[in-house]
C-alpha cells in the first residue's frame, strides 16, 4: 500500500495518494509490528511535507507521530528534520527533551538531546546532558559518548580522562576503544604513548 501511495504521488494523482497514505497509517496502527507502526505513522506526514510541500498540513501529522512514539529515535529524527526545515529547531529540541524526560533510561535519547544542543551552539548544555548520563548510567558506553563529545569540541585532555573511565569500566576495552585512546593521545601530541 505504501508503494501504491508513492506511485499515485509520482503520477500526480495527489488526492488519491493522500488518501492512500492515510490508509497506510491506519494499517500501521492496527499492526503488531512496532517498526511498521512507526513507519506507517510517518507516511502521511512525509507525503504532506515533501510531495504536497504543505508544511502546515504536515505539522500536526508529525506531532501526532511524536505523541504515538515519544521515545523512538527514527520518529524523533524525522520530526527534528521537519522542524529544522521549517525554521523551528527549538520545537524539535523540546520534543527530544520531553522524550528524554519520559524515558531517562534511554541512553540514545541523552545523545540525541546533546547533539541538538551542540548543533544549536549550546556546548555547555550538551556537555551537562552527557556528563549526567555518564554519572547516572556508569557504563563504558555512556562515558564513550562523553569522550567523543569532548573530541568533537577539541578538548582532548577531557576526552582522555573520559576514555580512562571507559577503559576502567570495560576492562581495558576492545580494539576500537584502544584506537580511540591512541587517537586522543595523537590529538594531545603524545606520540610515544600513542605509538605504544
Coordinates of C-alpha atoms in Angstrom, one line a residue:
X1 CA 0.0 0.0 0.0
X2 CA 2.9 2.4 0.7
X3 CA 4.3 1.7 -2.7
X4 CA 0.9 2.2 -4.3
X5 CA 0.7 5.6 -2.5
X6 CA 4.1 6.6 -3.8
X7 CA 3.2 5.7 -7.4
X8 CA 0.0 7.7 -7.1
X9 CA 2.0 10.7 -6.0
X10 CA 4.6 10.2 -8.7
X11 CA 1.9 10.3 -11.4
X12 CA 0.3 13.4 -10.0
X13 CA -2.9 11.8 -8.5
X14 CA -2.3 13.6 -5.3
X15 CA -5.7 13.4 -3.7
X16 CA -5.7 9.6 -4.1
X17 CA -2.1 9.4 -2.9
X18 CA -3.0 11.4 0.2
X19 CA -5.9 9.1 1.0
X20 CA -3.7 6.0 0.4
X21 CA -1.1 7.4 2.8
X22 CA -3.7 8.0 5.4
X23 CA -4.8 4.3 4.9
X24 CA -1.2 3.2 5.3
X25 CA -1.1 5.0 8.7
X26 CA -4.4 3.2 9.7
X27 CA -3.0 -0.2 8.7
X28 CA 0.2 0.6 10.7
X29 CA -1.8 1.5 13.8
X30 CA -3.5 -1.9 13.6
X31 CA -0.2 -3.8 13.2
X32 CA 1.5 -5.8 15.9
X33 CA 4.9 -4.7 14.5
X34 CA 6.2 -1.6 16.3
X35 CA 8.5 -0.7 13.4
X36 CA 5.7 -0.9 10.9
X37 CA 3.5 1.3 13.2
X38 CA 6.3 4.0 13.3
X39 CA 7.0 4.0 9.5
X40 CA 3.2 3.9 8.7
X41 CA 2.6 6.9 11.1
X42 CA 5.2 8.9 9.3
X43 CA 3.8 8.2 5.8
X44 CA 1.1 10.9 5.6
X45 CA 3.4 13.5 7.3
X46 CA 6.3 12.9 4.9
X47 CA 3.8 13.0 2.0
X48 CA 2.4 16.3 3.1
X49 CA 5.8 17.8 3.7
X50 CA 7.8 16.5 0.7
X51 CA 5.2 15.9 -2.0
X52 CA 2.5 18.4 -1.3
X53 CA 5.0 20.9 0.1
X54 CA 2.3 21.8 2.6
X55 CA 4.1 22.3 5.9
X56 CA 1.0 23.5 7.8
X57 CA -0.7 20.2 6.9
X58 CA 2.4 18.2 7.8
X59 CA 3.0 19.8 11.2
X60 CA 0.1 18.2 13.1
X61 CA 0.8 14.9 11.4
X62 CA 4.4 14.9 12.6
X63 CA 3.2 16.0 16.1
X64 CA 0.7 13.1 16.1
X65 CA 3.6 10.6 15.4
X66 CA 5.6 12.2 18.2
X67 CA 2.7 11.6 20.6
X68 CA 2.3 8.0 19.5
X69 CA 6.0 7.2 19.5
X70 CA 7.5 9.6 22.0
X71 CA 10.8 7.7 22.6
X72 CA 11.5 6.3 19.1
X73 CA 14.7 7.7 17.6
X74 CA 13.6 7.1 14.0
X75 CA 10.4 9.1 14.6
X76 CA 12.3 11.9 16.5
X77 CA 14.9 12.2 13.8
X78 CA 12.2 12.6 11.1
X79 CA 10.3 15.1 13.3
X80 CA 13.5 17.1 14.2
X81 CA 14.4 17.2 10.5
X82 CA 11.0 18.6 9.6
X83 CA 11.0 21.3 12.3
X84 CA 14.6 22.2 11.4
X85 CA 13.5 22.6 7.7
X86 CA 10.6 24.9 8.6
X87 CA 12.7 27.1 10.8
X88 CA 11.5 25.8 14.2
X89 CA 14.5 23.9 15.6
X90 CA 13.7 24.8 19.2
X91 CA 10.4 22.9 18.8
X92 CA 12.3 19.8 17.8
X93 CA 14.8 20.2 20.6
X94 CA 11.9 20.5 23.1
X95 CA 10.4 17.3 21.7
X96 CA 13.6 15.4 22.2
X97 CA 13.9 16.9 25.7
X98 CA 10.4 15.7 26.5
X99 CA 11.2 12.3 25.2
X100 CA 14.2 12.0 27.4
X101 CA 12.2 13.1 30.4
X102 CA 9.7 10.3 29.7
X103 CA 12.5 7.7 29.2
X104 CA 15.6 8.7 31.2
X105 CA 16.8 5.2 31.0
X106 CA 17.3 5.5 27.2
X107 CA 21.0 6.4 26.6
X108 CA 20.4 7.2 22.9
X109 CA 18.0 9.9 23.9
X110 CA 20.7 11.6 26.0
X111 CA 22.9 11.5 23.0
X112 CA 20.2 12.9 20.7
X113 CA 19.5 15.8 23.0
X114 CA 23.2 16.6 23.4
X115 CA 23.6 16.5 19.6
X116 CA 20.8 19.0 19.2
X117 CA 22.1 21.3 21.9
X118 CA 25.6 21.3 20.4
X119 CA 24.3 22.0 16.9
X120 CA 22.4 25.0 18.3
X121 CA 25.6 26.3 19.9
X122 CA 24.8 25.3 23.5
X123 CA 28.0 23.3 24.1
X124 CA 27.7 23.7 27.9
X125 CA 24.2 22.3 27.8
X126 CA 25.3 19.4 25.6
X127 CA 28.2 18.6 28.0
X128 CA 25.9 18.7 31.0
X129 CA 23.5 16.2 29.4
X130 CA 26.3 13.8 28.6
X131 CA 28.0 14.2 32.0
X132 CA 24.8 13.5 33.8
X133 CA 24.3 10.4 31.6
X134 CA 27.8 9.2 32.3
X135 CA 27.4 9.6 36.1
X136 CA 23.9 8.1 36.1
X137 CA 24.5 5.1 33.8
X138 CA 28.0 4.5 35.0
X139 CA 28.6 2.5 31.8
X140 CA 31.5 2.4 29.3
X141 CA 29.1 3.4 26.6
X142 CA 27.9 6.5 28.4
X143 CA 31.5 7.6 29.1
X144 CA 32.5 6.9 25.5
X145 CA 29.7 9.2 24.3
X146 CA 31.2 11.9 26.6
X147 CA 34.7 11.2 25.3
X148 CA 33.5 11.5 21.7
X149 CA 31.8 14.8 22.6
X150 CA 35.0 16.2 24.1
X151 CA 36.9 15.2 21.0
X152 CA 34.3 16.9 18.7
X153 CA 34.7 20.2 20.6
X154 CA 38.5 19.9 20.7
X155 CA 39.0 19.2 24.4
X156 CA 41.4 16.3 24.2
X157 CA 42.5 16.4 27.8
X158 CA 38.9 16.0 28.9
X159 CA 38.4 13.3 26.2
X160 CA 41.4 11.4 27.6
X161 CA 40.0 11.5 31.1
X162 CA 36.7 10.2 29.9
X163 CA 38.4 7.4 27.9
X164 CA 40.3 6.4 31.1
X165 CA 36.9 5.8 32.6
X166 CA 35.8 3.8 29.5
X167 CA 38.9 1.7 29.8
X168 CA 38.4 1.1 33.5
X169 CA 34.7 0.1 33.0
X170 CA 35.4 -2.1 30.1
X171 CA 38.4 -4.0 31.5
X172 CA 40.8 -2.2 29.1
X173 CA 38.5 -2.1 26.2
X174 CA 38.4 -3.7 22.8
X175 CA 40.4 -2.6 19.7
X176 CA 38.0 0.3 19.0
X177 CA 38.5 1.7 22.5
X178 CA 42.3 1.4 22.2
X179 CA 42.3 3.0 18.8
X180 CA 40.2 5.9 20.1
X181 CA 42.5 6.2 23.1
X182 CA 45.5 6.4 20.7
X183 CA 43.8 9.0 18.5
X184 CA 43.2 11.2 21.6
X185 CA 46.9 10.8 22.5
X186 CA 47.7 12.0 19.0
X187 CA 45.4 14.9 19.5
X188 CA 47.5 15.7 22.6
X189 CA 50.7 15.2 20.6
X190 CA 51.8 12.4 22.9
X191 CA 53.2 10.4 20.1
X192 CA 55.2 7.9 22.1
X193 CA 52.2 6.9 24.2
X194 CA 50.0 6.8 21.1
X195 CA 52.5 4.5 19.4
X196 CA 52.6 2.2 22.4

